[in-house]
Short mmCIF file of C-alpha atoms in Angstrom, two decimals:
data_model
loop_
_atom_site.label_atom_id
_atom_site.label_comp_id
_atom_site.label_asym_id
_atom_site.label_seq_id
_atom_site.Cartn_x
_atom_site.Cartn_y
_atom_site.Cartn_z
CA MET A 9 10.66 6.01 -7.46
CA LYS A 10 10.47 3.81 -10.65
CA THR A 11 13.54 5.41 -12.38
CA LEU A 12 15.42 3.88 -9.72
CA LEU A 13 13.97 0.51 -10.19
CA LEU A 14 15.45 -0.55 -13.28
CA LEU A 15 18.90 0.91 -12.47
CA PHE A 16 18.70 -1.06 -9.15
CA ILE A 17 19.29 -4.06 -11.35
CA PHE A 18 21.69 -2.44 -13.87
CA ALA A 19 23.90 -1.08 -11.16
CA THR A 20 27.30 -1.35 -9.34
CA SER A 21 30.27 -1.54 -7.05
CA ALA A 22 31.06 0.21 -3.79
CA TRP A 23 29.93 3.46 -2.63
CA GLY A 24 33.34 4.87 -3.04
CA ALA A 25 32.62 4.84 -6.82
CA ILE A 26 29.39 7.00 -6.68
CA SER A 27 28.55 9.85 -4.54
CA THR A 28 25.22 11.31 -3.71
CA PRO A 29 25.30 15.13 -4.60
CA THR A 30 23.79 17.72 -2.04
CA ASP A 31 20.98 19.77 -3.18
CA ALA A 32 23.12 22.70 -3.86
CA GLU A 33 25.36 20.52 -5.94
CA ALA A 34 22.46 18.88 -7.80
CA LEU A 35 20.64 21.96 -9.17
CA PRO A 36 23.11 23.23 -11.49
CA LEU A 37 23.43 19.82 -13.09
CA LEU A 38 19.61 19.58 -13.40
CA LYS A 39 19.51 23.03 -14.81
CA THR A 40 22.24 22.15 -17.38
CA HIS A 41 20.00 19.21 -18.66
CA LEU A 42 16.31 20.13 -17.97
CA GLN A 43 16.41 24.07 -17.95
CA GLY A 44 12.88 25.15 -19.27
CA LYS A 45 11.93 21.48 -19.56
CA THR A 46 8.57 20.12 -18.09
CA ASP A 47 8.36 16.73 -19.83
CA HIS A 48 11.83 15.52 -20.81
CA ILE A 49 14.39 12.57 -20.18
CA VAL A 50 17.93 12.76 -20.84
CA ARG A 51 19.82 9.36 -20.77
CA LEU A 52 23.62 9.11 -20.64
CA VAL A 53 25.89 5.87 -20.76
CA ARG A 54 29.57 5.68 -20.19
CA ARG A 55 31.90 2.81 -20.13
CA LEU A 56 34.48 3.00 -17.42
CA GLY A 57 36.53 0.00 -17.94
CA ASN A 58 36.99 -3.04 -15.77
CA LYS A 59 33.61 -4.28 -16.87
CA THR A 60 31.93 -1.06 -15.50
CA LEU A 61 29.20 0.97 -16.75
CA GLU A 62 27.91 4.51 -15.56
CA VAL A 63 24.30 5.40 -16.31
CA ASP A 64 23.17 8.92 -15.59
CA CYS A 65 19.67 10.03 -16.28
CA PHE A 66 17.87 13.39 -15.93
CA ILE A 67 13.86 13.51 -15.94
CA ALA A 68 11.51 16.46 -15.90
CA LEU A 69 7.94 15.41 -15.07
CA GLN A 70 4.56 16.86 -13.82
CA GLY A 71 4.39 16.32 -10.17
CA ASP A 72 3.93 17.43 -6.77
CA LEU A 73 6.81 16.95 -4.22
CA ALA A 74 4.72 16.17 -1.30
CA ALA A 75 2.83 13.44 -3.13
CA PHE A 76 6.07 12.18 -4.77
CA LYS A 77 7.60 11.63 -1.40
CA THR A 78 4.58 9.75 -0.17
CA ILE A 79 4.33 7.33 -2.99
CA THR A 80 8.08 6.81 -3.58
CA THR A 81 9.14 6.18 -0.18
CA ASP A 82 6.50 3.50 0.30
CA PHE A 83 8.90 0.78 -0.94
CA LYS A 84 6.33 -1.83 -0.27
CA GLY A 85 4.02 -0.09 -2.65
CA TRP A 86 6.31 0.05 -5.65
CA ARG A 87 5.23 -3.29 -7.23
CA ASP A 88 1.49 -2.16 -7.19
CA TRP A 89 2.11 0.66 -9.73
CA ALA A 90 5.49 0.92 -11.00
CA LEU A 91 5.63 -2.41 -12.86
CA THR A 92 2.54 -1.78 -15.11
CA ASP A 93 3.45 -2.88 -18.75
CA PHE A 94 7.36 -2.40 -17.51
CA ASN A 95 8.10 -5.21 -19.74
CA VAL A 96 5.93 -4.45 -22.88
CA PRO A 97 7.85 -2.80 -25.67
CA ARG A 98 5.96 -0.50 -27.80
CA ASP A 99 7.82 -1.13 -30.87
CA GLY A 100 7.14 -5.13 -30.69
CA SER A 101 10.66 -6.20 -29.92
CA GLY A 102 11.80 -7.60 -26.67
CA TYR A 103 14.02 -6.09 -23.89
CA VAL A 104 17.02 -7.67 -22.45
CA LEU A 105 16.14 -7.16 -18.85
CA GLN A 106 12.72 -8.47 -17.77
CA LEU A 107 11.76 -7.07 -14.35
CA ASN A 108 9.09 -9.41 -13.13
CA ASP A 109 8.52 -8.31 -9.28
CA LEU A 110 9.54 -5.95 -6.53
CA VAL A 111 8.97 -7.03 -3.02
CA GLN A 112 9.60 -5.58 0.46
CA ARG A 113 10.01 -8.56 2.82
CA ASP A 114 11.94 -6.74 5.60
CA PRO A 115 12.05 -3.06 6.41
CA GLY A 116 14.55 -1.20 4.37
CA LYS A 117 15.11 -4.03 1.97
CA VAL A 118 13.48 -4.50 -1.54
CA THR A 119 13.95 -7.93 -3.60
CA ALA A 120 13.57 -7.72 -7.21
CA THR A 121 12.89 -10.82 -9.40
CA TYR A 122 14.24 -10.56 -13.26
CA VAL A 123 15.32 -12.48 -16.05
CA PHE A 124 18.08 -11.57 -18.57
CA ASN A 125 16.59 -12.57 -21.84
CA VAL A 126 19.57 -13.82 -23.30
CA PRO A 127 20.83 -17.60 -23.92
CA LEU A 128 22.37 -19.25 -20.81
CA PHE A 129 20.89 -16.40 -18.59
CA SER A 130 17.23 -16.78 -18.96
CA LYS A 131 16.32 -18.37 -15.88
CA GLU A 132 14.38 -16.21 -13.36
CA ARG A 133 16.74 -14.57 -10.61
CA ALA A 134 16.50 -12.46 -7.58
CA ARG A 135 18.46 -9.84 -5.89
CA THR A 136 17.87 -7.87 -2.56
CA PHE A 137 18.81 -4.40 -2.22
CA LYS A 138 19.09 -2.21 0.86
CA VAL A 139 16.91 0.98 0.20
CA GLY A 140 17.15 4.33 2.04
CA LYS A 141 15.65 7.73 2.09
CA GLN A 142 16.68 11.25 3.05
CA GLU A 143 13.79 13.76 3.03
CA ALA A 144 14.22 17.71 3.24
CA PRO A 145 11.66 20.25 2.76
CA LYS A 146 12.51 20.93 -0.91
CA SER A 147 13.98 17.57 -1.80
CA LEU A 148 14.08 13.75 -1.71
CA THR A 149 17.11 11.39 -2.06
CA LEU A 150 16.38 7.70 -2.26
CA THR A 151 19.40 5.40 -2.27
CA ALA A 152 20.01 1.53 -3.01
CA GLU A 153 22.73 -0.83 -2.27
CA ALA A 154 22.82 -4.37 -3.57
CA LEU A 155 23.59 -6.92 -1.02
CA VAL A 156 26.71 -8.79 -1.94
CA ASN A 157 26.18 -11.93 -4.07
CA PRO A 158 29.36 -13.27 -5.71
CA LYS A 159 27.23 -15.66 -7.80
CA SER A 160 25.16 -12.84 -9.64
CA ALA A 161 25.77 -11.61 -13.13
CA VAL A 162 25.84 -8.08 -11.53
CA LYS A 163 28.67 -7.99 -9.09
CA ALA A 164 27.08 -5.25 -6.83
CA ALA A 165 24.86 -2.41 -7.29
CA ASN A 166 24.45 1.16 -5.91
CA ALA A 167 22.34 3.96 -7.20
CA PHE A 168 20.72 7.31 -6.20
CA MET A 169 17.95 9.36 -6.99
CA LYS A 170 17.79 13.14 -6.37
CA VAL A 171 14.27 15.01 -6.60
CA LEU A 172 14.04 18.78 -6.58
CA PRO A 173 11.08 21.18 -7.53
CA ALA A 174 12.10 22.52 -10.99
CA ASP A 175 13.60 25.94 -11.07
CA GLY A 176 10.89 28.33 -12.08
CA LEU A 177 8.53 25.90 -13.15
CA PRO A 178 5.64 25.28 -10.69
CA GLY A 179 4.10 21.73 -10.74
CA THR A 180 7.30 20.22 -12.31
CA LEU A 181 9.89 17.94 -10.72
CA TRP A 182 13.61 17.49 -11.82
CA ILE A 183 15.11 14.14 -11.13
CA ASN A 184 18.62 12.81 -11.35
CA VAL A 185 18.98 8.92 -11.11
CA LYS A 186 22.72 7.80 -11.37
CA ALA A 187 24.18 4.27 -11.15
CA VAL A 188 27.47 2.74 -12.00
CA VAL A 189 27.36 -0.88 -13.20
CA GLU A 190 30.01 -3.45 -12.80
CA PHE A 191 29.42 -6.88 -14.14
CA ASN A 192 31.04 -10.16 -12.71
CA ASN A 193 31.88 -11.41 -16.35
CA TRP A 194 32.93 -9.70 -19.56
CA PHE A 195 29.62 -11.05 -21.51
CA PHE A 196 27.28 -8.38 -20.32
CA TYR A 197 29.62 -5.60 -20.47
CA GLU A 198 30.52 -6.58 -24.19
CA ALA A 199 27.19 -7.73 -25.30
CA LEU A 200 25.21 -4.60 -24.26
CA PRO A 201 26.28 -1.97 -26.56
CA GLU A 202 25.19 1.73 -25.62
CA LYS A 203 22.28 1.90 -28.28
CA ILE A 204 20.84 -1.18 -26.65
CA LEU A 205 21.36 0.12 -22.99
CA LEU A 206 19.83 3.40 -23.93
CA ARG A 207 16.75 1.82 -25.32
CA GLU A 208 16.50 -0.30 -22.35
CA VAL A 209 16.69 2.43 -19.63
CA GLY A 210 15.06 5.07 -21.94
CA ASP A 211 11.85 3.09 -22.84
CA ARG A 212 11.53 1.95 -19.12
CA LEU A 213 11.82 5.50 -17.85
CA THR A 214 9.15 6.60 -20.25
CA PHE A 215 6.80 3.79 -18.93
CA LEU A 216 7.78 4.67 -15.20
CA VAL A 217 7.25 8.52 -15.75
CA GLU A 218 3.71 7.60 -17.15
CA ASN A 219 3.06 5.06 -14.38
CA TYR A 220 4.01 7.58 -11.63
CA GLU A 221 1.93 10.42 -13.01
CA LYS A 222 -1.06 8.10 -13.07
CA GLU A 223 -0.51 6.79 -9.52
CA GLU A 224 -0.11 10.46 -8.36
CA LEU A 225 -3.55 11.13 -10.06
CA ARG A 226 -5.11 8.18 -8.18
CA PHE A 227 -3.35 9.19 -4.93
CA LYS A 228 -5.03 12.82 -5.09
CA GLN A 229 -8.38 11.29 -6.04
CA GLY A 230 -8.47 9.37 -2.87
CA GLY A 231 -7.16 5.81 -4.04
CA ALA A 232 -9.14 4.53 -6.97
CA PRO A 233 -8.56 0.92 -7.78
CA ARG A 234 -5.77 0.27 -10.13
CA THR A 235 -6.54 -1.04 -13.43
CA VAL A 236 -3.10 -3.31 -13.79
CA SER A 237 -1.08 -4.67 -11.11
CA SER A 238 2.32 -6.63 -11.17
CA LYS A 239 2.01 -10.48 -11.16
CA PRO A 240 2.37 -12.04 -7.65
CA VAL A 241 5.66 -12.31 -6.15
CA SER A 242 7.68 -15.72 -6.88
CA GLU A 243 9.71 -17.16 -4.45
CA VAL A 244 13.13 -17.38 -6.38
CA LYS A 245 16.32 -18.49 -4.80
CA GLU A 246 18.96 -15.31 -5.18
CA ASP A 247 21.87 -15.60 -7.74
#
């Protein structure tokens, strides 16, 4: 899902640093942050040292689990709905990260093209992620792991998204997205204070939730034409 998309870029080290919870482990944590919520986003950022950030997000949204599974496990289709107005801030200021495209060239892999909107890092870049899914009758788990690229500003990237039906709230989904972010140099770690990170992630989660809800409605109505689509993929050398 779209909440995962931004965190795929702002993500991290080895799988040893981040573990995917079981459904039984995830539900109590979701309840802690989302109990009684049907439309809510919680964003947490923590500095772990060694150029590493942890981003933890909890989202409640209106949705149907079966439709959610169909839409979000279609990795090739992400670019057609998730990036709508993704880089357009509503307060008129810009974002540090501009996510320009998401393309599936090979099964199980998604390539993101993006720009860091800061001096010396403003050229368009690309990064490929290995993506996976695990479906159960009452849950969905998506995972992402960045392919190794020592030249990238982001050293490596792993993230997960766990989705469960909201406890006692029919028609609502509870979602936990988590990533641990390790940078190759100190610049991004030091230059991205928590306030900026929370805005970058929080605004985008709001956009992505809205985009998903529109896409689910379109899906249930039989696939009406979309009004906005992401720009065509650009062939960018990965770095």
